[in-house]
Short mmCIF file of C-alpha atoms and ligand atoms in Angstrom, two decimals:
data_model
loop_
_atom_site.label_atom_id
_atom_site.label_comp_id
_atom_site.label_asym_id
_atom_site.label_seq_id
_atom_site.Cartn_x
_atom_site.Cartn_y
_atom_site.Cartn_z
CA MET Q 1 -32.63 18.23 -3.39
CA ALA Q 2 -32.83 14.44 -2.83
CA ILE Q 3 -30.95 13.24 0.23
CA GLU Q 4 -28.23 10.69 -0.58
CA LYS Q 5 -28.28 7.57 1.64
CA ILE Q 6 -25.49 5.15 2.41
CA ASP Q 7 -25.07 2.49 5.08
CA THR Q 8 -21.67 3.66 6.35
CA LEU Q 9 -19.94 6.97 5.78
CA VAL Q 10 -16.20 7.28 6.36
CA VAL Q 11 -14.85 10.81 6.90
CA GLY Q 12 -11.25 11.17 5.75
CA GLY Q 13 -9.39 9.53 2.87
CA GLY Q 14 -5.99 9.09 4.49
CA GLN Q 15 -4.56 5.67 5.26
CA ALA Q 16 -7.26 5.14 7.91
CA GLY Q 17 -10.07 5.76 5.42
CA VAL Q 18 -8.44 3.45 2.84
CA ALA Q 19 -7.96 0.66 5.40
CA MET Q 20 -11.55 1.06 6.55
CA SER Q 21 -12.79 0.72 2.99
CA GLU Q 22 -10.95 -2.56 2.49
CA HIS Q 23 -12.51 -4.13 5.56
CA LEU Q 24 -15.98 -2.72 4.93
CA SER Q 25 -15.88 -4.13 1.38
CA ASN Q 26 -14.77 -7.52 2.72
CA ALA Q 27 -17.74 -7.42 5.12
CA ARG Q 28 -20.04 -6.35 2.26
CA VAL Q 29 -20.99 -3.10 3.97
CA ALA Q 30 -22.03 -0.41 1.47
CA HIS Q 31 -19.96 2.66 2.19
CA LEU Q 32 -18.66 5.97 0.91
CA ILE Q 33 -15.51 7.87 1.89
CA LEU Q 34 -15.52 11.67 1.85
CA GLU Q 35 -12.13 13.39 1.68
CA ARG Q 36 -11.93 17.17 1.66
CA ASP Q 37 -8.64 17.26 -0.27
CA ARG Q 38 -6.99 14.33 -2.04
CA ILE Q 39 -6.25 10.75 -0.94
CA ALA Q 40 -3.43 10.78 1.67
CA GLU Q 41 -3.13 14.55 1.37
CA ARG Q 42 -1.27 14.86 4.67
CA TRP Q 43 1.60 12.77 3.36
CA ARG Q 44 1.78 14.90 0.21
CA THR Q 45 1.45 18.48 1.46
CA GLY Q 46 1.16 18.35 5.25
CA ARG Q 47 4.81 17.50 6.03
CA TRP Q 48 8.32 18.72 5.37
CA ASP Q 49 9.93 18.08 1.97
CA SER Q 50 12.64 15.59 2.95
CA LEU Q 51 10.46 13.42 5.22
CA VAL Q 52 10.74 9.66 4.75
CA ALA Q 53 8.78 6.99 6.62
CA ASN Q 54 10.14 6.14 10.04
CA GLY Q 55 9.81 2.44 9.40
CA PRO Q 56 11.23 0.42 6.49
CA ALA Q 57 8.98 -0.25 3.50
CA TRP Q 58 8.47 -3.94 4.40
CA HIS Q 59 6.89 -2.81 7.69
CA ASP Q 60 5.18 0.56 7.17
CA ARG Q 61 2.57 -0.67 4.72
CA PHE Q 62 -0.72 -2.58 4.53
CA PRO Q 63 -0.68 -6.39 4.16
CA GLY Q 64 -2.33 -6.30 0.71
CA MET Q 65 0.41 -4.54 -1.27
CA GLU Q 66 4.15 -3.93 -1.23
CA PHE Q 67 5.72 -0.61 -2.23
CA PRO Q 68 6.28 -1.13 -5.97
CA ASP Q 69 9.27 1.23 -6.21
CA ILE Q 70 11.04 0.97 -2.85
CA ASN Q 71 13.53 -1.58 -1.57
CA PRO Q 72 11.73 -3.32 1.35
CA VAL Q 73 14.52 -2.37 3.79
CA ALA Q 74 14.61 1.27 2.63
CA PHE Q 75 12.52 4.16 3.98
CA ALA Q 76 9.86 5.45 1.60
CA PRO Q 77 9.88 9.19 0.84
CA LYS Q 78 6.61 10.90 1.78
CA GLU Q 79 5.49 11.25 -1.88
CA SER Q 80 5.91 7.49 -2.36
CA VAL Q 81 3.84 6.89 0.76
CA ALA Q 82 1.06 9.09 -0.66
CA ASP Q 83 1.33 7.34 -4.06
CA TYR Q 84 1.14 3.99 -2.27
CA PHE Q 85 -2.22 4.84 -0.68
CA VAL Q 86 -3.59 6.18 -3.97
CA ALA Q 87 -2.58 2.89 -5.65
CA TYR Q 88 -3.98 0.87 -2.75
CA ALA Q 89 -7.31 2.70 -2.94
CA LYS Q 90 -7.41 1.88 -6.67
CA GLN Q 91 -6.51 -1.77 -6.07
CA ILE Q 92 -9.42 -2.25 -3.66
CA SER Q 93 -11.76 0.04 -5.66
CA ALA Q 94 -12.33 2.21 -2.62
CA PRO Q 95 -15.37 4.48 -3.16
CA ILE Q 96 -13.63 7.76 -2.29
CA ARG Q 97 -15.16 11.11 -3.20
CA CYS Q 98 -12.46 13.79 -3.02
CA GLY Q 99 -12.94 17.52 -2.49
CA VAL Q 100 -15.95 17.07 -0.20
CA GLU Q 101 -15.81 18.27 3.39
CA VAL Q 102 -17.98 16.97 6.20
CA ARG Q 103 -19.20 19.97 8.23
CA GLU Q 104 -21.62 18.59 10.78
CA VAL Q 105 -23.05 15.29 11.97
CA GLN Q 106 -26.25 14.92 13.99
CA ARG Q 107 -28.30 11.94 15.09
CA ASN Q 108 -31.67 11.60 13.36
CA VAL Q 109 -34.58 12.21 15.71
CA GLY Q 110 -36.99 9.32 16.24
CA ARG Q 111 -35.35 7.04 13.65
CA PRO Q 112 -31.96 5.38 13.24
CA GLY Q 113 -28.92 6.92 11.63
CA PHE Q 114 -27.26 10.26 11.18
CA ARG Q 115 -27.74 13.41 9.15
CA ILE Q 116 -24.44 14.52 7.67
CA GLU Q 117 -24.01 18.02 6.32
CA THR Q 118 -21.28 18.18 3.69
CA SER Q 119 -19.94 20.87 1.38
CA GLU Q 120 -22.01 19.18 -1.35
CA GLY Q 121 -25.30 18.58 0.42
CA ILE Q 122 -26.88 16.29 2.98
CA ILE Q 123 -26.15 12.57 3.31
CA GLU Q 124 -27.82 10.10 5.67
CA ALA Q 125 -25.97 7.09 7.04
CA ASN Q 126 -26.53 4.36 9.62
CA ASN Q 127 -22.91 4.50 10.72
CA LEU Q 128 -20.19 7.12 10.57
CA ILE Q 129 -16.48 6.56 11.00
CA ALA Q 130 -14.32 9.58 11.83
CA ALA Q 131 -11.00 8.76 10.17
CA THR Q 132 -9.74 12.32 10.21
CA GLY Q 133 -6.29 11.67 11.63
CA ALA Q 134 -4.43 11.81 14.91
CA PHE Q 135 -2.16 14.65 13.85
CA GLN Q 136 -4.69 17.31 12.78
CA CYS Q 137 -4.20 20.55 14.68
CA PRO Q 138 -0.68 21.86 15.44
CA VAL Q 139 -0.22 22.51 19.16
CA ILE Q 140 2.06 25.33 20.37
CA PRO Q 141 2.34 25.69 24.15
CA PRO Q 142 1.48 29.22 25.34
CA ILE Q 143 5.04 30.21 26.26
CA VAL Q 144 6.11 32.87 23.76
CA PRO Q 145 3.62 35.65 22.90
CA LYS Q 146 2.62 35.73 19.22
CA ASP Q 147 3.91 39.29 18.87
CA ALA Q 148 7.40 38.54 20.27
CA GLU Q 149 10.19 39.65 17.96
CA VAL Q 150 11.04 36.19 16.72
CA THR Q 151 9.61 34.08 13.90
CA GLN Q 152 7.51 31.23 15.29
CA MET Q 153 6.58 28.20 13.25
CA HIS Q 154 5.11 24.76 14.01
CA SER Q 155 6.72 21.66 12.50
CA PHE Q 156 3.44 21.30 10.54
CA ASP Q 157 4.38 24.42 8.52
CA TYR Q 158 8.09 23.64 8.15
CA ARG Q 159 9.13 22.54 4.66
CA ASN Q 160 12.92 23.09 4.31
CA PRO Q 161 15.79 25.21 5.69
CA ASP Q 162 15.46 27.88 2.95
CA GLN Q 163 12.11 28.89 4.41
CA LEU Q 164 13.65 30.27 7.62
CA PRO Q 165 15.11 33.75 8.07
CA GLU Q 166 18.86 34.22 8.57
CA GLY Q 167 20.05 33.41 12.07
CA ALA Q 168 20.03 30.62 14.63
CA VAL Q 169 17.01 28.39 15.32
CA MET Q 170 15.56 27.10 18.57
CA VAL Q 171 13.77 23.80 17.94
CA VAL Q 172 11.45 22.96 20.83
CA GLY Q 173 10.66 19.26 21.12
CA ALA Q 174 12.94 16.35 20.36
CA GLY Q 175 10.50 13.70 19.22
CA SER Q 176 10.87 12.21 15.74
CA SER Q 177 9.83 15.46 14.00
CA GLY Q 178 11.89 17.87 16.14
CA VAL Q 179 15.06 15.86 16.03
CA GLN Q 180 14.89 15.26 12.28
CA ILE Q 181 14.20 18.93 11.53
CA ALA Q 182 16.96 20.07 13.92
CA ASP Q 183 19.41 17.70 12.22
CA GLU Q 184 18.40 18.95 8.76
CA LEU Q 185 18.87 22.60 9.83
CA LEU Q 186 22.28 21.83 11.35
CA ARG Q 187 23.39 20.15 8.11
CA ALA Q 188 22.18 23.21 6.19
CA GLY Q 189 24.68 25.28 8.18
CA LYS Q 190 22.34 26.81 10.77
CA GLN Q 191 23.25 27.23 14.42
CA VAL Q 192 20.67 25.02 16.11
CA TYR Q 193 19.46 24.82 19.71
CA LEU Q 194 17.34 21.80 20.60
CA SER Q 195 15.08 21.70 23.66
CA VAL Q 196 15.00 18.04 24.72
CA GLY Q 197 12.23 16.66 26.95
CA PRO Q 198 11.58 13.09 28.12
CA HIS Q 199 11.99 10.62 25.25
CA ASP Q 200 12.56 7.03 24.22
CA ARG Q 201 15.24 6.50 21.59
CA PRO Q 202 15.27 2.88 20.45
CA PRO Q 203 18.27 1.72 18.42
CA ARG Q 204 17.58 2.10 14.68
CA ALA Q 205 18.87 -1.43 14.25
CA TYR Q 206 20.54 -3.98 16.51
CA ARG Q 207 22.22 -7.27 15.68
CA GLY Q 208 20.99 -7.11 12.11
CA ARG Q 209 17.34 -6.25 12.71
CA ASP Q 210 15.53 -2.89 12.52
CA PHE Q 211 13.89 -1.62 15.70
CA VAL Q 212 10.41 -2.04 14.18
CA TRP Q 213 11.15 -5.78 14.07
CA TRP Q 214 12.39 -5.79 17.64
CA LEU Q 215 9.36 -3.87 18.90
CA GLY Q 216 7.20 -6.38 17.04
CA VAL Q 217 8.77 -9.59 18.36
CA LEU Q 218 9.06 -8.13 21.85
CA GLY Q 219 5.33 -7.36 21.81
CA LYS Q 220 5.81 -3.62 22.28
CA TRP Q 221 3.75 -2.42 19.32
CA HIS Q 222 0.87 -4.36 20.82
CA ALA Q 223 1.07 -2.78 24.28
CA ALA Q 224 -2.55 -1.92 25.08
CA ALA Q 225 -1.86 1.24 27.09
CA MET Q 226 0.96 3.59 27.98
CA GLU Q 227 2.90 2.77 31.12
CA PRO Q 228 1.63 5.13 33.85
CA GLY Q 229 3.80 8.25 33.99
CA THR Q 230 4.98 7.99 30.37
CA GLU Q 231 2.20 10.14 28.86
CA HIS Q 232 4.69 12.89 28.00
CA VAL Q 233 7.48 10.64 26.77
CA THR Q 234 7.97 11.06 23.04
CA ILE Q 235 9.76 8.65 20.70
CA SER Q 236 12.81 9.84 18.77
CA VAL Q 237 13.42 7.76 15.65
CA SER Q 238 14.43 8.60 12.11
CA GLY Q 239 14.47 6.96 8.72
CA ALA Q 240 16.45 9.89 7.28
CA ARG Q 241 19.77 9.21 5.54
CA GLY Q 242 19.06 5.48 5.36
CA GLY Q 243 17.99 5.33 9.01
CA VAL Q 244 20.10 6.28 12.01
CA THR Q 245 19.84 5.85 15.78
CA ILE Q 246 19.06 9.17 17.43
CA ASP Q 247 22.06 10.00 19.60
CA PHE Q 248 21.80 13.44 21.21
CA ARG Q 249 25.45 13.43 22.30
CA GLU Q 250 26.51 12.87 18.69
CA LEU Q 251 24.33 15.79 17.55
CA ALA Q 252 25.96 17.98 20.22
CA GLU Q 253 29.36 16.80 18.99
CA GLN Q 254 28.40 18.09 15.53
CA GLY Q 255 27.59 21.52 16.99
CA MET Q 256 23.96 21.33 18.11
CA MET Q 257 23.34 23.04 21.45
CA LEU Q 258 21.07 20.95 23.69
CA VAL Q 259 18.91 22.48 26.41
CA GLY Q 260 16.27 21.01 28.75
CA ARG Q 261 12.53 21.42 28.52
CA THR Q 262 11.46 24.96 27.56
CA GLU Q 263 9.75 26.62 30.51
CA THR Q 264 9.25 30.38 30.17
CA PHE Q 265 9.84 33.40 27.97
CA LYS Q 266 10.00 37.02 29.12
CA ASP Q 267 11.55 40.10 27.54
CA GLY Q 268 13.41 38.05 24.95
CA VAL Q 269 14.81 35.56 27.50
CA MET Q 270 13.89 31.90 27.27
CA THR Q 271 14.39 29.63 30.29
CA PHE Q 272 14.84 25.86 30.45
CA ALA Q 273 14.28 23.21 33.11
CA LEU Q 274 17.30 21.63 34.77
CA ASP Q 275 16.28 18.25 33.34
CA LEU Q 276 18.51 17.73 30.30
CA ASN Q 277 20.78 15.25 32.09
CA ASP Q 278 17.84 13.32 33.44
CA ASN Q 279 16.07 13.25 30.06
CA LEU Q 280 19.20 11.98 28.29
CA ALA Q 281 19.85 9.40 31.04
CA LYS Q 282 16.30 8.05 30.74
CA GLY Q 283 16.59 8.02 26.94
CA ASP Q 284 19.82 6.00 27.28
CA ALA Q 285 18.15 3.64 29.74
CA ASN Q 286 15.35 3.06 27.23
CA TYR Q 287 17.90 2.46 24.45
CA LEU Q 288 19.90 -0.01 26.57
CA SER Q 289 16.75 -1.79 27.75
CA VAL Q 290 15.82 -2.57 24.13
CA LEU Q 291 19.32 -4.01 23.58
CA GLY Q 292 18.95 -6.08 26.75
CA GLU Q 293 15.54 -7.43 25.79
CA ALA Q 294 16.78 -8.15 22.25
CA ASP Q 295 19.78 -10.10 23.61
CA ALA Q 296 17.48 -12.10 25.87
CA TYR Q 297 15.16 -12.85 22.92
CA ILE Q 298 18.11 -14.02 20.80
CA ALA Q 299 19.41 -16.25 23.60
CA ARG Q 300 15.94 -17.67 24.39
CA ASN Q 301 15.35 -18.61 20.76
CA GLY Q 302 18.90 -19.78 20.03
CA LEU Q 303 19.28 -17.34 17.11
CA ALA Q 304 22.64 -16.92 15.38
CA PHE Q 305 22.42 -13.10 15.06
CA PRO Q 306 25.78 -11.25 14.85
CA GLU Q 307 27.14 -9.80 18.11
CA GLU Q 308 27.20 -5.99 18.36
CA PRO Q 309 29.09 -5.00 21.54
CA ASP Q 310 29.82 -1.44 20.28
CA ALA Q 311 26.11 -0.67 20.43
CA ARG Q 312 26.45 -0.35 24.21
CA ILE Q 313 29.02 2.43 24.08
CA ILE Q 314 27.57 5.70 25.33
CA GLU Q 315 29.83 8.66 24.51
CA PRO Q 316 30.80 11.11 27.29
CA ASP Q 317 28.54 14.09 27.94
CA PRO Q 318 29.23 17.12 25.74
CA GLN Q 319 29.71 20.49 27.47
CA CYS Q 320 26.12 21.65 26.92
CA VAL Q 321 25.01 18.60 28.91
CA SER Q 322 27.60 18.70 31.71
CA VAL Q 323 27.15 22.48 32.12
CA PRO Q 324 23.49 22.93 31.15
CA ILE Q 325 22.23 26.21 29.71
CA LEU Q 326 19.30 27.37 31.82
CA GLU Q 327 18.47 30.60 30.04
CA LEU Q 328 19.13 32.24 26.69
CA LYS Q 329 18.77 35.84 25.58
CA LEU Q 330 17.53 35.02 22.10
CA ALA Q 331 18.82 38.20 20.43
CA GLU Q 332 22.23 37.81 22.07
CA VAL Q 333 22.77 34.32 20.64
CA GLY Q 334 21.21 35.29 17.30
CA ILE Q 335 18.07 33.11 17.50
CA THR Q 336 15.60 34.47 14.95
CA THR Q 337 13.26 31.46 14.70
CA ILE Q 338 11.51 29.23 17.23
CA LEU Q 339 10.36 26.02 15.60
CA TRP Q 340 7.77 24.27 17.73
CA ALA Q 341 7.84 20.49 17.23
CA THR Q 342 5.35 20.11 20.03
CA GLY Q 343 2.76 17.80 18.59
CA PHE Q 344 -0.85 17.86 17.49
CA SER Q 345 -4.38 17.65 18.82
CA GLN Q 346 -7.62 16.61 17.18
CA ASP Q 347 -10.76 18.55 16.34
CA PHE Q 348 -14.05 16.65 16.38
CA SER Q 349 -16.24 19.73 16.96
CA TRP Q 350 -18.15 18.85 13.77
CA LEU Q 351 -19.50 15.73 15.51
CA LYS Q 352 -22.63 16.93 17.33
CA VAL Q 353 -23.30 13.57 18.95
CA ASN Q 354 -22.73 11.95 22.31
CA ALA Q 355 -19.28 10.59 21.46
CA LEU Q 356 -17.05 13.28 22.98
CA ASP Q 357 -16.16 14.21 26.53
CA GLU Q 358 -16.17 17.75 27.94
CA ALA Q 359 -12.71 18.38 26.52
CA GLY Q 360 -13.90 17.28 23.05
CA LYS Q 361 -11.96 14.01 23.19
CA PRO Q 362 -13.50 10.79 21.83
CA LYS Q 363 -15.30 8.60 24.36
CA HIS Q 364 -14.68 5.13 22.95
CA GLN Q 365 -13.43 1.63 23.40
CA ARG Q 366 -11.13 0.47 20.60
CA GLY Q 367 -12.76 3.09 18.35
CA VAL Q 368 -16.36 2.09 19.13
CA SER Q 369 -17.83 5.27 20.58
CA THR Q 370 -20.42 5.84 23.27
CA GLU Q 371 -22.87 6.98 20.56
CA PRO Q 372 -24.07 3.80 18.81
CA GLY Q 373 -23.17 4.01 15.12
CA ILE Q 374 -20.29 6.49 15.57
CA TYR Q 375 -16.75 5.12 15.29
CA PHE Q 376 -13.22 6.58 15.42
CA LEU Q 377 -10.20 5.32 13.54
CA GLY Q 378 -6.53 6.32 13.63
CA LEU Q 379 -6.49 7.63 17.20
CA PRO Q 380 -3.23 7.36 19.15
CA TRP Q 381 -3.40 4.24 21.33
CA GLN Q 382 -6.85 3.40 19.92
CA SER Q 383 -6.31 -0.26 20.73
CA ARG Q 384 -2.52 -0.47 21.07
CA ARG Q 385 0.70 1.45 20.66
CA GLY Q 386 0.74 0.82 16.90
CA SER Q 387 -2.76 2.26 16.35
CA SER Q 388 -1.82 5.57 14.71
CA PHE Q 389 0.84 3.98 12.52
CA ILE Q 390 0.32 2.64 9.01
CA TRP Q 391 0.18 -1.05 9.82
CA GLY Q 392 -1.71 -0.54 13.11
CA VAL Q 393 -4.62 1.36 11.63
CA TRP Q 394 -5.29 -1.50 9.22
CA HIS Q 395 -5.88 -3.90 12.12
CA ASP Q 396 -8.05 -1.42 14.02
CA ALA Q 397 -10.16 -0.91 10.87
CA LYS Q 398 -10.74 -4.67 10.73
CA TYR Q 399 -12.08 -4.61 14.28
CA LEU Q 400 -14.49 -1.76 13.46
CA ALA Q 401 -15.78 -3.47 10.30
CA ASP Q 402 -16.42 -6.59 12.37
CA HIS Q 403 -18.32 -4.54 14.95
CA ILE Q 404 -20.45 -2.89 12.23
CA SER Q 405 -21.23 -6.32 10.71
CA MET Q 406 -22.37 -7.67 14.05
CA GLN Q 407 -24.58 -4.65 14.73
CA ARG Q 408 -26.08 -5.03 11.25
CA MET Q 409 -26.95 -8.65 12.03
CA TYR Q 410 -28.81 -7.56 15.15
CA SER Q 411 -30.65 -4.72 13.42
CA GLN Q 412 -31.69 -6.96 10.49
CA PHE Q 413 -33.02 -9.66 12.79
CA SER Q 414 -36.74 -10.25 12.82
CA SER Q 415 -38.73 -13.13 14.27
CA SER Q 416 -39.83 -14.17 10.77
CA THR Q 417 -36.17 -14.41 9.67
CA GLN Q 418 -35.49 -16.56 12.72
CA ARG Q 419 -38.43 -18.90 11.94
CA THR Q 420 -37.32 -19.29 8.32
CA SER Q 421 -33.76 -20.15 9.26
CA ASP Q 422 -35.02 -22.59 11.90
CA GLY Q 423 -37.08 -24.29 9.18
CA LEU Q 424 -40.41 -23.39 10.88
C1 FAD Z 501 5.54 13.99 10.69
C2 FAD Z 501 4.85 12.66 10.76
C3 FAD Z 501 5.52 11.54 10.30
C4 FAD Z 501 4.92 10.28 10.37
N1 FAD Z 501 5.61 9.20 9.92
C5 FAD Z 501 5.05 7.97 10.03
C6 FAD Z 501 5.74 6.80 9.57
O1 FAD Z 501 6.86 6.91 9.10
N2 FAD Z 501 5.14 5.60 9.68
C7 FAD Z 501 3.88 5.45 10.20
O2 FAD Z 501 3.38 4.34 10.28
N3 FAD Z 501 3.20 6.54 10.64
C8 FAD Z 501 3.74 7.78 10.56
N4 FAD Z 501 3.05 8.87 11.01
C9 FAD Z 501 1.74 8.66 11.67
C10 FAD Z 501 0.57 8.39 10.71
O3 FAD Z 501 0.87 7.29 9.91
C11 FAD Z 501 0.24 9.58 9.83
O4 FAD Z 501 -0.04 10.70 10.62
C12 FAD Z 501 -0.95 9.34 8.89
O5 FAD Z 501 -1.08 10.44 8.01
C13 FAD Z 501 -2.26 9.16 9.64
O6 FAD Z 501 -3.22 8.74 8.68
P1 FAD Z 501 -4.77 8.97 8.92
O7 FAD Z 501 -5.49 8.46 7.75
O8 FAD Z 501 -5.16 8.47 10.26
O9 FAD Z 501 -4.88 10.57 9.01
P2 FAD Z 501 -4.53 11.66 7.90
O10 FAD Z 501 -3.44 11.24 7.02
O11 FAD Z 501 -4.42 12.95 8.63
O12 FAD Z 501 -5.85 11.65 7.01
C14 FAD Z 501 -7.06 12.20 7.46
C15 FAD Z 501 -7.76 12.80 6.26
O13 FAD Z 501 -9.02 13.30 6.68
C16 FAD Z 501 -9.33 14.43 5.91
N5 FAD Z 501 -10.34 15.20 6.67
C17 FAD Z 501 -10.19 15.75 7.88
N6 FAD Z 501 -11.33 16.37 8.25
C18 FAD Z 501 -12.22 16.17 7.25
C19 FAD Z 501 -13.59 16.55 7.06
N7 FAD Z 501 -14.26 17.22 7.99
N8 FAD Z 501 -14.19 16.17 5.91
C20 FAD Z 501 -13.51 15.46 4.97
N9 FAD Z 501 -12.23 15.08 5.10
C21 FAD Z 501 -11.59 15.43 6.23
C22 FAD Z 501 -8.00 15.15 5.77
O14 FAD Z 501 -7.97 15.98 4.63
C23 FAD Z 501 -7.02 13.97 5.64
O15 FAD Z 501 -6.71 13.65 4.31
C24 FAD Z 501 3.61 10.15 10.93
C25 FAD Z 501 2.94 11.29 11.39
C26 FAD Z 501 3.55 12.55 11.31
C27 FAD Z 501 2.81 13.76 11.82
#
């Protein structure tokens, strides 16, 4: 069978692949995108039913198109987000081939480029961009044995409350996924326990502006690296129900039982760290620091934004915080499900090139890997805090397309070209 050749192959047709296509087309780089499912499949079938974007539609989008059917200040439901990327791909005529999986990539021996084994044959390319997503493989910490007498599920597999067996639920992890799922289960009438670790919880809106705007003008989306010691600090935000500030005390007020970080499990007993107070206090400090920086920004720029003194009110600690629960006999309190909202890892084992460290993590700078011609896109903190978000990936893709163009200029150079352009 003839081997198909293309200058640049993009693996993955999510938002990262679509953004990459736009910039490669602008740079006139011939390319092909291979997607094993459908465009933006993760948004369609990889998330729970009621999910809406965490940022308003004016912000969580690419520069080249607005959401046709969503009010710019509203939060797009996940299906609309998927539809948006399908429409965007059409608008830019992105060359996406769906239903084709990339299985292995190797460097050619003694000549440039890569040999790419796909579910539909071999392709050769000079460059390959792994745009396979930051949130690929569900991670469950090894705390509760698989055969324990309790249903265990990762947030990746959660769809809606009807899916869970009768009984109370322990949600482990209070980032944006955990807290939204816990809230949904509570509203569906479940008894919910929520294990809360270190987190930031920016105000949904303050003095008339959404937090995405504040993080933008305060330069926080553009932070180049995490502050040391914050590697395990998650962010708790929600666009659900029109967008609300995550307030753990309010959730406890409504009946949710908060516990600290989950530590161990033995003979049906789960134990928790004595850190709930500290985690909530640090979350409050983060919340108040955003208000403080926003006030300073308003004052510095002489803006006539409405005052919002009530935003600084922190309600008193509920009982589960002042008298923390340190262990729970799951059967005794009727917990039948543990829902792990404990994040994701990535799998690049199909890349048999020198672009990964011993732990299988990408070795790269801003997505340009240590293996010339191999690029990554959509990684968390690829170039900045916003990198794995919708708008951030678009800017990272631009950088990669620019890098590929420059490398192409070098590889196409020959002394005869130079003489011609010098008029010799
Ligand atoms: C629950 C949740 C909510 C989020 N909400 C927001 C939000 O509101 N706003 C925001 O900006 N960001 C949000 N994000 C972050 C981010 O925008 C999404 O995760 C987004 O889906 C990432 O897009 P991507 O293209 O990088 O990866 P993905 O959407 O995961 O796309 C990667 C694609 O690669 C394909 N693929 C993988 N391996 C192969 C292979 N070997 N061969 C061929 N194809 C392959 C997959 O099928 C997939 O379609 C959220 C993330 C999660 C988990």
